[in-house]
Amino acid sequence: MMRSLVPLIFMALTSSCIDFSMDPSEINEAFAEATYKPESGIVTLDSNHLHYVYVDNDRSGLVVFVHGSPGSWSAFMDYFKNDSLLQSFDMVSVDRPGYGLSDRGRPMSSMEAQAAIISEVIRHFEHERVILVGHSLGGPVIARIAMDYPELVDGLVMVAPSIDPEQEKYEWYRSWIDTKVGGWFTPTDFWVSNEEILPLKDELQLMLPLWDQIRVPTIVVQGTKDMLVPKENAEFAHRMISDSLVEVRYLEGANHFIPWSHPEAINRAIVDIFAR
């Protein structure tokens, strides 16, 4: 999935996704002038805790945002301020397991397990229609939710999703990070990221027989210049999901960080899915 450690670190540090967690005072400051103020909560499944932030303005539709690797709920913070989305949807963004306030530093590499605990958030809000948005590694997570809990999902927006096992190549430095010395030198969020990317190929292979379980409208948004998740992943979605359900939208010249560089493309995909 990741072609080189250097571009991974450089691009993460130079994008807003470096804000992996925010305390309540930072959230209040960020939304000081916003019409709707976000709140947060925790769901528990077995011994695992999942933190989420939400804006509830009594809409019938719910959008659930799932970030990539590494990241946090704040990757989608600006979407909570978007007037066009707020007119139609309540919104939730999660800290995936191992990040932010979701048992930070404790990786959960299983897509099935991640889908199970995030599904508890969806059940908590009990909306009529639910659209899932997943960026990067969030893509296979939301796909797994749709596979395992079809009754909870009405549409998918996959943004530069890492879903094709054949695109997961061996990268030498990941094995080094997985050692005691490598782990000591690696920041926590990047170590958690490494621990879920190392087994990702196997996790994606486990999902291969389940793709025909996705029976909801799906839009894939993919940059043509993505150096982290190859655009072949979007083509994989086109092969695995029924033609009547899936649409691939390529962004010419866009890199991997579409949630920040092209938010309008994601907003449009959400609205289009809801209209179906």
Rosetta silent file (secondary structure, phi, psi, omega in degrees, C-alpha in Angstrom):
SEQUENCE: MMRSLVPLIFMALTSSCIDFSMDPSEINEAFAEATYKPESGIVTLDSNHLHYVYVDNDRSGLVVFVHGSPGSWSAFMDYFKNDSLLQSFDMVSVDRPGYGLSDRGRPMSSMEAQAAIISEVIRHFEHERVILVGHSLGGPVIARIAMDYPELVDGLVMVAPSIDPEQEKYEWYRSWIDTKVGGWFTPTDFWVSNEEILPLKDELQLMLPLWDQIRVPTIVVQGTKDMLVPKENAEFAHRMISDSLVEVRYLEGANHFIPWSHPEAINRAIVDIFAR
SCORE:     score description
SCORE:     0.000 S_00000001
   1 L     0.000  -50.662 -178.853    0.000    0.000    0.000 S_00000001
   2 L   -96.738  126.097 -173.261    2.652    2.510    0.970 S_00000001
   3 L   -81.425  -24.098  179.908    5.424    2.820   -1.592 S_00000001
   4 L  -161.358  143.504  178.672    8.028    4.443    0.656 S_00000001
   5 H   -64.742  -36.784 -176.666    8.385    5.480    4.271 S_00000001
   6 H   -61.312  -52.840  178.238    9.766    8.893    3.308 S_00000001
   7 H   -63.714  -31.715  178.006    6.713   10.088    1.329 S_00000001
   8 H   -60.056  -52.291 -177.716    4.412    8.635    3.994 S_00000001
   9 H   -67.296  -44.438 -177.831    5.977   10.649    6.799 S_00000001
  10 H   -60.973  -47.175 -176.612    6.517   13.778    4.708 S_00000001
  11 H   -69.291  -33.882  177.604    2.966   13.882    3.363 S_00000001
  12 H   -67.618  -41.772 -177.406    1.452   13.149    6.762 S_00000001
  13 H   -71.637  -23.067 -178.257    3.465   15.870    8.444 S_00000001
  14 L  -100.868   10.980  176.395    2.566   18.418    5.785 S_00000001
  15 L  -121.905  165.512 -177.966   -1.168   17.716    5.836 S_00000001
  16 H   -70.881   -6.151 -179.083   -3.845   18.425    8.410 S_00000001
  17 H   -72.879   -1.474  177.049   -4.110   14.698    9.184 S_00000001
  18 H   -71.967  -16.941  177.754   -1.249   15.161   11.673 S_00000001
  19 L   -78.146   76.318 -171.189   -3.888   16.375   14.171 S_00000001
  20 L   -74.986  -19.264  176.776   -4.480   12.848   15.393 S_00000001
  21 L  -154.146  154.717 -179.647   -6.355   13.831   18.533 S_00000001
  22 L  -136.815  137.746  175.500   -7.953   16.904   20.078 S_00000001
  23 L   -85.063  167.472 -175.761   -8.871   17.657   23.663 S_00000001
  24 H   -55.145  -36.834 -179.328  -12.279   19.236   24.490 S_00000001
  25 H   -66.425  -36.685  177.527  -10.865   22.770   24.660 S_00000001
  26 H   -68.190  -37.767  177.501   -9.392   22.418   21.171 S_00000001
  27 H   -64.247  -45.464  179.459  -12.711   21.131   19.843 S_00000001
  28 H   -60.836  -39.964  179.330  -14.560   24.064   21.416 S_00000001
  29 H   -67.013  -41.699 -178.031  -12.078   26.505   19.915 S_00000001
  30 H   -65.989  -28.864 -177.390  -12.284   24.919   16.457 S_00000001
  31 L  -111.418   23.225 -175.892  -16.085   25.140   16.471 S_00000001
  32 L   -58.157  -37.011 -176.836  -16.426   28.460   18.303 S_00000001
  33 L  -104.917    7.114 -178.352  -18.240   30.118   15.383 S_00000001
  34 L   -78.981  149.208  179.423  -20.001   27.023   14.039 S_00000001
  35 L   -67.697  -42.678 -179.077  -23.798   26.801   14.045 S_00000001
  36 L  -111.422  128.761 -178.166  -23.788   23.246   15.350 S_00000001
  37 L   -96.105  129.328  179.995  -21.416   22.231   18.131 S_00000001
  38 L   -74.114  151.931  172.972  -20.061   18.675   18.094 S_00000001
  39 E  -123.908  170.013 -178.410  -20.270   16.361   21.076 S_00000001
  40 E  -133.038  162.629  179.361  -18.418   13.142   21.748 S_00000001
  41 E  -156.573  176.227 -179.717  -19.088    9.735   23.173 S_00000001
  42 E  -134.288  133.295  168.164  -17.660    6.263   23.720 S_00000001
  43 E  -110.796  151.288 -178.160  -19.079    2.855   22.832 S_00000001
  44 E  -123.466  134.145  175.029  -17.717   -0.314   24.417 S_00000001
  45 E  -135.014  114.320 -172.466  -17.546   -3.788   22.920 S_00000001
  46 L    58.964 -121.867  179.872  -15.967   -6.451   25.103 S_00000001
  47 L  -101.706   11.646 -176.179  -12.802   -4.736   26.425 S_00000001
  48 E  -103.560  144.774 -179.221  -12.529   -2.301   23.511 S_00000001
  49 E  -122.326  136.387  178.292  -13.573    1.336   23.492 S_00000001
  50 E  -122.916  122.384  178.688  -14.405    3.448   20.452 S_00000001
  51 E   -91.933  139.499  177.184  -14.495    7.226   20.648 S_00000001
  52 E  -139.520  155.204  175.464  -16.698    9.210   18.282 S_00000001
  53 E  -122.863  138.201 -174.021  -17.595   12.860   17.721 S_00000001
  54 E  -142.289  155.620  170.094  -20.978   13.777   16.324 S_00000001
  55 E  -120.365  117.813 -176.815  -23.246   16.597   15.222 S_00000001
  56 L  -115.723  107.708  177.725  -26.897   15.800   15.817 S_00000001
  57 L  -123.776   33.152  171.923  -29.378   18.235   14.287 S_00000001
  58 L    62.804   40.406  173.827  -32.359   15.871   13.958 S_00000001
  59 L   -95.119  158.728 -178.482  -31.865   14.844   10.335 S_00000001
  60 L   -81.976  -21.934 -179.616  -33.035   11.488    9.001 S_00000001
  61 E  -100.597  143.756  178.752  -29.720   10.729    7.289 S_00000001
  62 E  -123.321  131.048  173.156  -26.475    9.903    9.065 S_00000001
  63 E  -108.487  126.919  179.952  -22.985   10.135    7.561 S_00000001
  64 E  -112.394  118.853 -178.967  -20.288    8.114    9.335 S_00000001
  65 E   -98.478  134.070 -179.645  -16.682    9.096    8.562 S_00000001
  66 E  -127.833  117.206 -172.993  -13.860    6.556    9.001 S_00000001
  67 L   -78.212  172.896 -179.396  -10.275    7.810    8.731 S_00000001
  68 L   -90.236 -152.652 -172.158   -7.185    6.184    7.252 S_00000001
  69 L  -130.358  114.360   -4.449   -3.914    4.992    8.750 S_00000001
  70 L   -80.546 -177.141  179.318   -2.750    6.806   10.815 S_00000001
  71 L   163.228 -167.706  177.509   -5.378    9.417   11.678 S_00000001
  72 L  -162.084  178.365  179.091   -8.257   10.379   13.921 S_00000001
  73 H   -56.589  -30.838 -173.814  -11.830   11.641   13.797 S_00000001
  74 H   -68.366   -8.996  173.928  -10.478   15.152   13.177 S_00000001
  75 H   -56.724  -28.045 -177.382   -9.515   14.167    9.617 S_00000001
  76 H  -112.771   20.139 -176.401  -13.148   15.029    8.774 S_00000001
  77 H   -57.549  -41.833 -176.340  -13.605   17.923   11.191 S_00000001
  78 H   -66.677  -22.696  178.328  -14.199   20.514    8.470 S_00000001
  79 H   -68.295  -25.475  178.610  -17.092   18.480    7.074 S_00000001
  80 H   -69.966  -11.607 -179.911  -18.913   19.138   10.345 S_00000001
  81 H  -105.475    2.635 -175.133  -18.962   22.828    9.379 S_00000001
  82 L   -82.290  116.622 -174.276  -20.309   22.340    5.857 S_00000001
  83 H   -62.052  -38.892 -177.260  -23.715   23.989    5.554 S_00000001
  84 H   -66.266  -36.922  176.492  -24.885   21.871    2.620 S_00000001
  85 H   -71.852  -40.827 -177.950  -24.190   18.650    4.513 S_00000001
  86 H   -63.735  -25.372  178.784  -25.674   19.972    7.741 S_00000001
  87 L   -68.792  -25.031 -173.460  -28.954   20.704    5.968 S_00000001
  88 L  -117.188  -20.169 -169.622  -29.449   17.025    5.172 S_00000001
  89 E  -135.043  148.563  155.800  -27.398   14.931    7.558 S_00000001
  90 E   -84.674  155.061 -175.990  -26.310   14.275   11.073 S_00000001
  91 E  -135.801  144.320  177.667  -22.619   13.370   11.079 S_00000001
  92 E  -134.337  137.391  172.804  -20.334   11.127   13.087 S_00000001
  93 E  -129.472  135.476 -174.026  -16.562   10.710   12.842 S_00000001
  94 E  -108.865  153.554  159.966  -14.729    7.993   14.754 S_00000001
  95 L   -87.235  113.283  177.877  -11.278    7.414   16.128 S_00000001
  96 L   -62.441  158.262 -178.174  -10.552    3.974   14.725 S_00000001
  97 L   -53.016  130.454  179.799   -9.253    1.417   17.255 S_00000001
  98 L    99.570   -9.855 -175.964   -5.734    2.270   18.410 S_00000001
  99 L  -121.746  158.825  175.043   -5.973    5.993   17.646 S_00000001
 100 L    54.651 -125.081 -179.699   -7.065    9.125   19.468 S_00000001
 101 L   -99.283   13.294  177.814   -9.274    8.238   22.412 S_00000001
 102 L  -100.663   74.222  179.369  -10.029    4.723   21.114 S_00000001
 103 L    51.943   52.823 -176.423   -7.516    2.768   23.194 S_00000001
 104 L   -53.374  134.296  179.864   -4.615    4.668   21.639 S_00000001
 105 L    89.995    0.439  179.167   -1.540    2.524   21.176 S_00000001
 106 L  -118.799   93.215 -173.936   -3.491   -0.746   21.084 S_00000001
 107 L   -65.207  150.471  171.886   -3.818   -1.814   17.416 S_00000001
 108 L  -128.746   98.154 -172.833   -6.769   -3.783   16.097 S_00000001
 109 L   -80.970  -18.459 -176.925   -5.649   -5.302   12.802 S_00000001
 110 L   -74.863  122.554  174.426   -8.790   -7.341   12.131 S_00000001
 111 H   -63.832  -36.680  179.149  -11.195   -5.704    9.662 S_00000001
 112 H   -62.578  -43.641 -179.430  -13.959   -7.862   11.087 S_00000001
 113 H   -68.169  -40.769  178.242  -13.293   -6.611   14.630 S_00000001
 114 H   -63.052  -42.370  178.704  -13.089   -2.980   13.540 S_00000001
 115 H   -61.018  -38.419 -177.218  -16.373   -3.344   11.642 S_00000001
 116 H   -64.264  -44.434 -175.998  -18.024   -4.860   14.717 S_00000001
 117 H   -77.202  -33.349  177.161  -17.194   -2.020   17.081 S_00000001
 118 H   -69.505  -31.322  176.896  -17.953    0.760   14.578 S_00000001
 119 H   -61.497  -27.451  177.519  -21.306   -0.869   13.895 S_00000001
 120 H   -65.784  -33.992  176.117  -22.132   -0.216   17.557 S_00000001
 121 H   -65.624  -44.439  179.889  -21.846    3.525   16.879 S_00000001
 122 H   -60.208  -44.377  179.070  -24.243    3.231   13.935 S_00000001
 123 H   -62.056  -34.846 -177.179  -26.757    1.340   16.086 S_00000001
 124 H   -60.024  -34.627 -173.762  -26.472    3.984   18.783 S_00000001
 125 H   -92.348  -20.866  170.403  -27.866    6.710   16.510 S_00000001
 126 L    52.997   51.219  177.790  -30.724    4.724   14.909 S_00000001
 127 L   -89.281  158.597 -179.325  -31.088    6.796   11.717 S_00000001
 128 L   -68.136  -39.718 -177.943  -33.341    5.893    8.806 S_00000001
 129 E  -135.012  136.530 -174.616  -30.527    6.020    6.251 S_00000001
 130 E  -129.010  128.318  175.853  -26.787    5.663    6.840 S_00000001
 131 E  -115.940  130.238  178.698  -23.930    6.490    4.474 S_00000001
 132 E  -103.135  135.663  176.683  -20.390    5.420    5.319 S_00000001
 133 E  -120.533  121.732 -179.405  -17.358    7.394    4.124 S_00000001
 134 E  -128.925  128.517  179.019  -13.949    5.722    4.415 S_00000001
 135 E  -104.243  133.995  173.466  -10.569    7.137    3.416 S_00000001
 136 L    58.934 -117.658  178.354   -7.553    4.926    2.664 S_00000001
 137 L   -68.336  -17.273  171.726   -7.579    2.063    5.204 S_00000001
 138 H   -65.073  -20.885  178.520  -10.998    3.328    6.224 S_00000001
 139 H   -62.350  -54.923  177.565  -12.135    2.012    2.825 S_00000001
 140 H   -65.284  -26.934  177.829  -11.841   -1.702    3.629 S_00000001
 141 H   -64.930  -47.461 -178.780  -13.264   -1.022    7.094 S_00000001
 142 H   -70.970  -30.456  174.855  -16.501    0.431    5.725 S_00000001
 143 H   -62.054  -42.531 -179.718  -16.624   -2.305    3.089 S_00000001
 144 H   -65.788  -36.047  175.851  -16.438   -4.887    5.863 S_00000001
 145 H   -61.029  -45.237  179.702  -19.249   -3.132    7.748 S_00000001
 146 H   -65.110  -31.874  178.259  -21.431   -3.335    4.628 S_00000001
 147 H   -71.041  -45.349 -171.838  -20.520   -7.026    4.227 S_00000001
 148 H   -89.040  -26.234 -176.014  -21.176   -8.039    7.829 S_00000001
 149 L  -132.539   60.570 -175.082  -24.009   -5.639    8.760 S_00000001
 150 H   -59.975  -26.133 -179.506  -25.943   -4.918    5.545 S_00000001
 151 H   -69.481  -14.513 -177.384  -29.013   -3.900    7.507 S_00000001
 152 H   -97.067   -8.593 -168.019  -27.108   -0.898    8.901 S_00000001
 153 L  -123.633  132.611  177.922  -25.771    0.552    5.642 S_00000001
 154 L  -113.933   -8.878  178.583  -27.527    2.371    2.782 S_00000001
 155 E  -174.965  155.139 -179.284  -24.525    3.639    0.815 S_00000001
 156 E  -128.088  139.218  168.502  -20.728    3.760    0.645 S_00000001
 157 E  -123.773  107.495  178.785  -18.256    6.458   -0.358 S_00000001
 158 E   -98.737  125.584 -176.904  -14.759    5.016   -0.605 S_00000001
 159 E  -113.683  113.120 -177.172  -12.003    7.603   -0.908 S_00000001
 160 L    45.286   55.745 -172.317   -8.652    6.291   -2.195 S_00000001
 161 L   -80.311  137.411  174.893   -9.446    2.926   -0.582 S_00000001
 162 L   -92.377   86.504 -170.176   -6.768    0.287   -0.020 S_00000001
 163 L  -121.128  -14.664 -176.864   -8.960   -2.714   -0.843 S_00000001
 164 L   -94.506  114.750 -177.906   -7.113   -4.838   -3.420 S_00000001
 165 H   -61.010  -27.888 -178.927   -4.840   -7.450   -1.782 S_00000001
 166 H   -69.968  -16.232  179.261   -2.729   -7.646   -4.938 S_00000001
 167 H   -91.474   -2.832  179.164   -1.715   -4.011   -4.471 S_00000001
 168 L   -88.845  102.027 -175.137   -0.295   -4.647   -0.989 S_00000001
 169 L   -98.814  154.519  177.474    3.445   -5.014   -1.621 S_00000001
 170 L   -68.654  133.683  177.468    6.211   -6.005    0.807 S_00000001
 171 L  -128.851  117.333 -169.422    8.031   -3.006    2.308 S_00000001
 172 H   -56.050  -37.401 -172.393   11.194   -3.805    4.216 S_00000001
 173 H   -69.536  -20.044 -179.508   10.925   -1.054    6.802 S_00000001
 174 H   -67.958  -37.312  176.731    7.631   -2.375    8.169 S_00000001
 175 H   -66.474  -34.297  178.082    9.321   -5.484    9.542 S_00000001
 176 H   -68.190  -43.135  177.706   11.956   -3.258   11.173 S_00000001
 177 H   -60.154  -30.007 -177.319    9.282   -1.074   12.825 S_00000001
 178 L   -75.865   -5.828  176.925    7.746   -4.288   14.145 S_00000001
 179 L   -85.180  168.559  179.422   10.907   -5.036   16.161 S_00000001
 180 H   -61.562  -44.324  179.998   11.516   -3.821   19.720 S_00000001
 181 H   -66.672  -47.036 -179.917   14.123   -1.288   18.553 S_00000001
 182 H   -62.019  -39.994  178.446   12.050   -0.094   15.607 S_00000001
 183 H   -64.817  -33.801 -179.476    8.978    0.257   17.772 S_00000001
 184 H   -67.316  -35.514 -178.137   10.907    2.321   20.304 S_00000001
 185 H   -84.104  -14.144 -172.780   11.957    4.830   17.631 S_00000001
 186 L   -95.597  128.574  175.625    8.550    5.027   15.938 S_00000001
 187 L   -54.588  148.471 -172.071    5.875    7.498   17.150 S_00000001
 188 H   -52.014  -49.193 -175.515    2.848    5.732   18.608 S_00000001
 189 H   -65.731  -34.837  177.952    0.378    6.532   15.840 S_00000001
 190 H   -74.129  -31.088  175.333    2.802    5.447   13.129 S_00000001
 191 H   -67.252  -43.923  176.725    3.568    2.257   15.067 S_00000001
 192 H   -59.887  -43.579  177.794   -0.161    1.477   15.317 S_00000001
 193 H   -57.253  -45.744 -179.887   -0.460    2.170   11.595 S_00000001
 194 H   -61.575  -40.448 -176.958    2.362   -0.250   10.866 S_00000001
 195 H   -68.571  -23.244  176.747    0.779   -2.974   13.014 S_00000001
 196 H   -96.401  -19.597  177.692   -2.472   -2.822   11.036 S_00000001
 197 H   -82.859  -34.297  178.666   -0.851   -2.460    7.607 S_00000001
 198 L   -52.491  -46.571  179.973    1.504   -5.452    8.060 S_00000001
 199 L   -92.539    9.060 -172.487   -1.408   -7.968    8.082 S_00000001
 200 H   -62.573  -39.860 -179.871   -3.616   -5.942    5.720 S_00000001
 201 H   -56.578  -46.100  178.899   -2.964   -8.123    2.667 S_00000001
 202 H   -64.154  -39.468  178.792   -4.180  -11.197    4.552 S_00000001
 203 H   -62.964  -41.173  179.721   -7.191   -9.286    5.868 S_00000001
 204 H   -68.313  -34.417  176.950   -8.135   -8.192    2.354 S_00000001
 205 H   -66.305  -36.744  176.393   -7.801  -11.749    1.083 S_00000001
 206 H   -62.171  -27.158 -178.191  -10.220  -12.906    3.785 S_00000001
 207 H   -83.606  -12.547 -174.117  -12.715  -10.388    2.410 S_00000001
 208 H   -53.721  -44.267 -178.665  -12.532  -11.631   -1.198 S_00000001
 209 H   -73.914   -6.584 -172.214  -15.489  -14.057   -0.930 S_00000001
 210 H  -100.379   -5.061 -174.493  -17.623  -11.393    0.788 S_00000001
 211 H   -63.648  -28.453  179.768  -17.708   -8.655   -1.841 S_00000001
 212 H   -73.031   -4.292  175.042  -20.948   -9.926   -3.340 S_00000001
 213 H   -80.304  -12.175  178.446  -22.555   -9.116    0.023 S_00000001
 214 L   -82.493  113.682 -174.857  -22.284   -5.392   -0.793 S_00000001
 215 L  -130.108   33.106  178.896  -25.662   -4.469   -2.242 S_00000001
 216 L  -123.354  155.020  177.161  -25.795   -0.717   -1.685 S_00000001
 217 L   -55.805  136.283 -175.488  -24.888    2.202   -3.994 S_00000001
 218 E  -135.929  131.110  173.423  -21.146    2.813   -3.861 S_00000001
 219 E  -118.939  129.895  175.810  -19.011    5.664   -5.158 S_00000001
 220 E  -107.435  124.535  177.879  -15.226    5.384   -5.265 S_00000001
 221 E  -108.903  119.731 -171.933  -13.282    8.670   -5.400 S_00000001
 222 E  -136.682  133.005  174.235   -9.691    8.137   -6.514 S_00000001
 223 E   -81.730  143.611 -179.232   -6.807   10.444   -7.435 S_00000001
 224 L   -80.345  -14.489 -179.665   -4.825    9.601  -10.556 S_00000001
 225 L  -113.774   32.028 -179.813   -1.533   10.692   -8.936 S_00000001
 226 L   -75.620  114.618 -179.404   -1.924    8.771   -5.677 S_00000001
 227 L   -91.399   -4.845 -177.650    1.549    7.559   -4.661 S_00000001
 228 L  -105.215  -44.603  176.630    0.325    5.732   -1.549 S_00000001
 229 L  -121.584  106.534 -175.484   -2.728    3.776   -2.702 S_00000001
 230 L   -58.138  148.327 -178.252   -2.536    2.930   -6.434 S_00000001
 231 L   -65.426  -13.679  175.084   -5.554    3.753   -8.573 S_00000001
 232 H   -59.922  -22.028  176.292   -5.830    0.039   -9.402 S_00000001
 233 H   -63.279  -37.243  177.398   -7.701   -0.249   -6.100 S_00000001
 234 H   -65.710  -38.573  177.845  -10.577    1.710   -7.635 S_00000001
 235 H   -65.355  -34.273  175.978  -10.604   -0.668  -10.587 S_00000001
 236 H   -60.333  -44.569  178.500  -10.763   -3.562   -8.108 S_00000001
 237 H   -59.596  -39.260 -179.750  -13.953   -2.089   -6.626 S_00000001
 238 H   -64.548  -32.615  178.817  -15.423   -1.891  -10.111 S_00000001
 239 H   -76.659  -34.673 -169.516  -14.710   -5.607  -10.614 S_00000001
 240 H   -90.845  -21.551 -178.333  -15.984   -6.765   -7.233 S_00000001
 241 L  -110.340  143.362 -177.901  -19.208   -4.750   -6.877 S_00000001
 242 L   -52.121  138.190 -179.333  -22.154   -5.021   -9.251 S_00000001
 243 L   -57.135  -30.091 -178.369  -22.025   -2.552  -12.156 S_00000001
 244 L   -73.577  -13.322 -175.483  -25.478   -1.313  -11.253 S_00000001
 245 L  -108.843  -29.412 -169.320  -24.253   -0.257   -7.808 S_00000001
 246 E  -106.593  142.496  174.111  -20.703    1.073   -8.188 S_00000001
 247 E  -134.707  131.422  177.400  -19.369    4.251   -9.790 S_00000001
 248 E  -105.910  127.898  178.669  -15.689    5.219   -9.912 S_00000001
 249 E  -117.892  111.864  179.293  -14.829    8.923  -10.042 S_00000001
 250 E   -89.025  137.411  174.727  -11.223    9.732  -10.886 S_00000001
 251 E  -105.267  108.290 -175.616   -9.747   13.083   -9.855 S_00000001
 252 L   -62.648  124.731  176.651   -7.130   14.014  -12.416 S_00000001
 253 L    81.395   -3.063 -177.253   -3.816   14.933  -10.799 S_00000001
 254 L   -79.384  146.659  177.186   -5.062   14.390   -7.237 S_00000001
 255 L   -95.753 -156.625 -173.624   -2.859   12.635   -4.658 S_00000001
 256 L   -76.438  -20.304 -169.014   -3.852   10.497   -1.689 S_00000001
 257 L   -94.930   52.041 -177.678   -5.069   13.305    0.567 S_00000001
 258 H   -59.900  -37.883 -179.135   -8.420   13.896   -1.119 S_00000001
 259 H   -56.732  -26.878 -179.971  -10.375   14.652    2.108 S_00000001
 260 H  -101.399  -31.915 -176.524   -8.361   17.870    2.461 S_00000001
 261 H   -87.933  -28.770 -176.589   -7.535   18.739   -1.150 S_00000001
 262 L  -136.584   57.135 -178.732  -10.899   17.926   -2.775 S_00000001
 263 H   -61.492  -29.481 -178.915  -13.617   18.013   -0.092 S_00000001
 264 H   -63.154  -30.996  178.993  -16.186   19.088   -2.681 S_00000001
 265 H   -67.546  -37.557  178.225  -15.758   15.731   -4.456 S_00000001
 266 H   -71.917  -43.578  177.623  -16.598   13.875   -1.251 S_00000001
 267 H   -56.916  -44.892 -178.668  -19.517   16.174   -0.441 S_00000001
 268 H   -64.375  -39.473  179.285  -20.943   15.624   -3.920 S_00000001
 269 H   -63.880  -41.344  178.783  -20.554   11.849   -3.614 S_00000001
 270 H   -60.868  -48.495 -179.101  -22.410   11.838   -0.290 S_00000001
 271 H   -62.863  -41.562 -179.290  -25.299   13.859   -1.699 S_00000001
 272 H   -65.576  -41.160  176.856  -25.455   11.721   -4.841 S_00000001
 273 H   -61.988  -44.619 -178.626  -25.533    8.485   -2.849 S_00000001
 274 H   -62.855  -35.588 -179.053  -28.301    9.850   -0.614 S_00000001
 275 H   -67.344  -24.546  179.750  -30.318   10.862   -3.683 S_00000001
 276 L   -72.875    0.000    0.000  -30.308    7.267   -4.931 S_00000001
